[in-house]
PDB file of C-alpha atoms in Angstrom:
ATOM      1  CA  MET A   1     -50.255 171.790  18.999  1.00 45.00           C
ATOM      2  CA  LEU A   2     -50.480 169.072  16.378  1.00 50.00           C
ATOM      3  CA  HIS A   3     -49.783 166.457  18.975  1.00 51.00           C
ATOM      4  CA  GLN A   4     -52.642 167.712  21.114  1.00 56.00           C
ATOM      5  CA  ALA A   5     -54.933 167.565  18.079  1.00 54.00           C
ATOM      6  CA  GLY A   6     -54.159 163.840  17.738  1.00 55.00           C
ATOM      7  CA  ILE A   7     -51.768 164.340  14.725  1.00 55.00           C
ATOM      8  CA  HIS A   8     -48.510 162.677  15.341  1.00 52.00           C
ATOM      9  CA  HIS A   9     -45.239 162.588  13.298  1.00 51.00           C
ATOM     10  CA  ARG A  10     -45.628 159.510  11.108  1.00 50.00           C
ATOM     11  CA  THR A  11     -46.253 158.573   7.493  1.00 51.00           C
ATOM     12  CA  PRO A  12     -50.004 158.280   7.532  1.00 50.00           C
ATOM     13  CA  ALA A  13     -51.995 155.738   5.633  1.00 53.00           C
ATOM     14  CA  ARG A  14     -54.352 158.623   4.945  1.00 55.00           C
ATOM     15  CA  LYS A  15     -53.137 162.176   4.189  1.00 52.00           C
ATOM     16  CA  GLU A  16     -54.586 164.749   6.274  1.00 53.00           C
ATOM     17  CA  ARG A  17     -55.201 168.229   4.973  1.00 54.00           C
ATOM     18  CA  LEU A  18     -56.751 171.358   6.452  1.00 49.00           C
ATOM     19  CA  ILE A  19     -60.140 172.537   5.006  1.00 52.00           C
ATOM     20  CA  ASP A  20     -59.706 176.047   6.389  1.00 53.00           C
ATOM     21  CA  GLN A  21     -56.219 177.152   5.306  1.00 58.00           C
ATOM     22  CA  THR A  22     -56.598 180.458   7.213  1.00 61.00           C
ATOM     23  CA  SER A  23     -57.318 178.689  10.521  1.00 57.00           C
ATOM     24  CA  ILE A  24     -54.553 178.835  12.998  1.00 56.00           C
ATOM     25  CA  GLY A  25     -56.104 176.088  14.997  1.00 60.00           C
ATOM     26  CA  TYR A  26     -55.587 172.447  13.909  1.00 62.00           C
ATOM     27  CA  ASP A  27     -58.910 171.299  15.267  1.00 65.00           C
ATOM     28  CA  ARG A  28     -60.400 168.076  13.973  1.00 65.00           C
ATOM     29  CA  PRO A  29     -63.345 169.854  12.228  1.00 64.00           C
ATOM     30  CA  ASN A  30     -60.855 171.581   9.964  1.00 60.00           C
ATOM     31  CA  ILE A  31     -59.024 168.402   8.942  1.00 62.00           C
ATOM     32  CA  VAL A  32     -60.057 165.937   6.216  1.00 60.00           C
ATOM     33  CA  GLU A  33     -58.432 162.556   5.901  1.00 62.00           C
ATOM     34  CA  GLU A  34     -57.683 161.355   2.357  1.00 62.00           C
ATOM     35  CA  ALA A  35     -56.843 157.705   1.636  1.00 64.00           C
ATOM     36  CA  ARG A  36     -53.500 158.004   0.015  1.00 65.00           C
ATOM     37  CA  SER A  37     -50.139 156.353   0.716  1.00 69.00           C
ATOM     38  CA  GLY A  38     -48.058 159.663   0.558  1.00 66.00           C
ATOM     39  CA  HIS A  39     -45.449 157.898  -1.518  1.00 71.00           C
ATOM     40  CA  VAL A  40     -43.900 159.568  -4.569  1.00 70.00           C
ATOM     41  CA  ALA A  41     -43.186 157.324  -7.539  1.00 77.00           C
ATOM     42  CA  CYS A  42     -40.972 157.583 -10.465  1.00 82.00           C
ATOM     43  CA  ASN A  43     -40.515 155.107 -13.311  1.00 86.00           C
ATOM     44  CA  VAL A  44     -37.111 153.479 -13.872  1.00 89.00           C
ATOM     45  CA  TRP A  45     -35.826 150.575 -15.903  1.00 91.00           C
ATOM     46  CA  GLY A  46     -32.594 148.845 -15.194  1.00 90.00           C
ATOM     47  CA  TRP A  47     -30.708 145.639 -15.794  1.00 89.00           C
ATOM     48  CA  VAL A  48     -28.280 143.306 -14.096  1.00 86.00           C
ATOM     49  CA  CYS A  49     -26.396 140.318 -15.245  1.00 83.00           C
ATOM     50  CA  ARG A  50     -24.223 137.598 -13.741  1.00 79.00           C
ATOM     51  CA  HIS A  51     -21.110 139.780 -14.579  1.00 78.00           C
ATOM     52  CA  GLY A  52     -22.353 142.749 -12.635  1.00 81.00           C
ATOM     53  CA  MET A  53     -24.647 145.753 -12.251  1.00 84.00           C
ATOM     54  CA  GLY A  54     -26.016 147.315 -15.347  1.00 88.00           C
ATOM     55  CA  ASP A  55     -27.536 150.757 -15.750  1.00 91.00           C
ATOM     56  CA  VAL A  56     -30.692 152.272 -14.408  1.00 92.00           C
ATOM     57  CA  TYR A  57     -32.665 154.693 -16.650  1.00 93.00           C
ATOM     58  CA  ASN A  58     -35.225 157.191 -15.660  1.00 91.00           C
ATOM     59  CA  ILE A  59     -38.428 157.020 -17.708  1.00 91.00           C
ATOM     60  CA  GLU A  60     -39.831 160.432 -18.435  1.00 88.00           C
ATOM     61  CA  GLY A  61     -43.574 160.552 -18.818  1.00 87.00           C
ATOM     62  CA  ARG A  62     -45.677 157.659 -19.768  1.00 88.00           C
ATOM     63  CA  PHE A  63     -43.859 154.478 -20.646  1.00 90.00           C
ATOM     64  CA  THR A  64     -44.927 152.965 -24.031  1.00 93.00           C
ATOM     65  CA  ALA A  65     -43.751 150.118 -26.256  1.00 93.00           C
ATOM     66  CA  GLU A  66     -42.191 152.643 -28.494  1.00 94.00           C
ATOM     67  CA  LYS A  67     -40.197 154.191 -25.609  1.00 94.00           C
ATOM     68  CA  TYR A  68     -39.193 150.667 -24.477  1.00 93.00           C
ATOM     69  CA  ILE A  69     -37.933 149.789 -28.011  1.00 94.00           C
ATOM     70  CA  ALA A  70     -35.968 153.046 -28.141  1.00 95.00           C
ATOM     71  CA  LEU A  71     -34.513 152.296 -24.670  1.00 94.00           C
ATOM     72  CA  LEU A  72     -33.429 148.783 -25.642  1.00 92.00           C
ATOM     73  CA  ALA A  73     -31.907 150.004 -28.930  1.00 94.00           C
ATOM     74  CA  ASP A  74     -30.369 153.235 -27.859  1.00 95.00           C
ATOM     75  CA  ARG A  75     -29.269 152.657 -24.276  1.00 94.00           C
ATOM     76  CA  PHE A  76     -29.457 148.975 -23.291  1.00 91.00           C
ATOM     77  CA  LEU A  77     -27.575 147.399 -26.284  1.00 89.00           C
ATOM     78  CA  PRO A  78     -24.855 150.086 -26.328  1.00 92.00           C
ATOM     79  CA  SER A  79     -24.240 149.679 -22.546  1.00 90.00           C
ATOM     80  CA  LEU A  80     -23.869 145.936 -23.217  1.00 86.00           C
ATOM     81  CA  ARG A  81     -21.386 146.697 -26.012  1.00 86.00           C
ATOM     82  CA  GLU A  82     -19.419 149.161 -23.698  1.00 87.00           C
ATOM     83  CA  ARG A  83     -18.963 146.428 -21.144  1.00 85.00           C
ATOM     84  CA  ASN A  84     -18.199 143.739 -23.786  1.00 83.00           C
ATOM     85  CA  TYR A  85     -20.983 141.535 -22.420  1.00 78.00           C
ATOM     86  CA  LEU A  86     -22.035 140.592 -25.899  1.00 74.00           C
ATOM     87  CA  LEU A  87     -18.794 138.657 -26.327  1.00 76.00           C
ATOM     88  CA  PHE A  88     -19.842 136.116 -23.680  1.00 74.00           C
ATOM     89  CA  PRO A  89     -21.504 133.047 -25.132  1.00 74.00           C
ATOM     90  CA  GLY A  90     -25.153 132.307 -24.636  1.00 77.00           C
ATOM     91  CA  PRO A  91     -28.483 134.005 -25.009  1.00 78.00           C
ATOM     92  CA  ILE A  92     -29.632 137.165 -23.293  1.00 79.00           C
ATOM     93  CA  ILE A  93     -32.586 136.188 -21.121  1.00 79.00           C
ATOM     94  CA  PHE A  94     -35.090 138.897 -20.152  1.00 79.00           C
ATOM     95  CA  ILE A  95     -36.878 138.580 -16.906  1.00 83.00           C
ATOM     96  CA  HIS A  96     -39.683 141.259 -16.622  1.00 83.00           C
ATOM     97  CA  ASP A  97     -42.445 142.169 -14.262  1.00 84.00           C
ATOM     98  CA  GLY A  98     -45.319 141.263 -16.482  1.00 82.00           C
ATOM     99  CA  CYS A  99     -45.913 144.760 -17.724  1.00 86.00           C
ATOM    100  CA  PRO A 100     -47.832 144.598 -21.046  1.00 90.00           C
ATOM    101  CA  ILE A 101     -45.292 146.923 -22.625  1.00 90.00           C
ATOM    102  CA  HIS A 102     -42.595 144.259 -22.339  1.00 87.00           C
ATOM    103  CA  THR A 103     -44.588 141.760 -24.423  1.00 87.00           C
ATOM    104  CA  ALA A 104     -46.295 144.152 -26.792  1.00 90.00           C
ATOM    105  CA  HIS A 105     -46.316 143.054 -30.582  1.00 91.00           C
ATOM    106  CA  ALA A 106     -44.124 145.903 -31.563  1.00 91.00           C
ATOM    107  CA  VAL A 107     -41.493 144.908 -28.910  1.00 88.00           C
ATOM    108  CA  ARG A 108     -41.643 141.191 -29.896  1.00 85.00           C
ATOM    109  CA  ARG A 109     -40.824 142.067 -33.570  1.00 82.00           C
TER     110      ARG A 109
END
């Protein structure tokens, strides 16, 4: 029935939804296309180094500079210590995606 109405199994560029939820017919007049990707997103932060894979952390809610500082202090540095990566000589170099949170004044202090 959906195939006959021109709706095929795919990940649409536009999400289609029924206007009339009680309608048993999937006629085009009852369908509205919405411009959405259909993807679900979740925020994560992770790290890797030349010695191996690090950890990946789920970011709950909105990511702020304060949450980033807490993540670095409470999770990132302890995970480095657990793996003894702080014993290796040389600086820790951060490569980030340009998110303003990573370079906020509070973080740089």
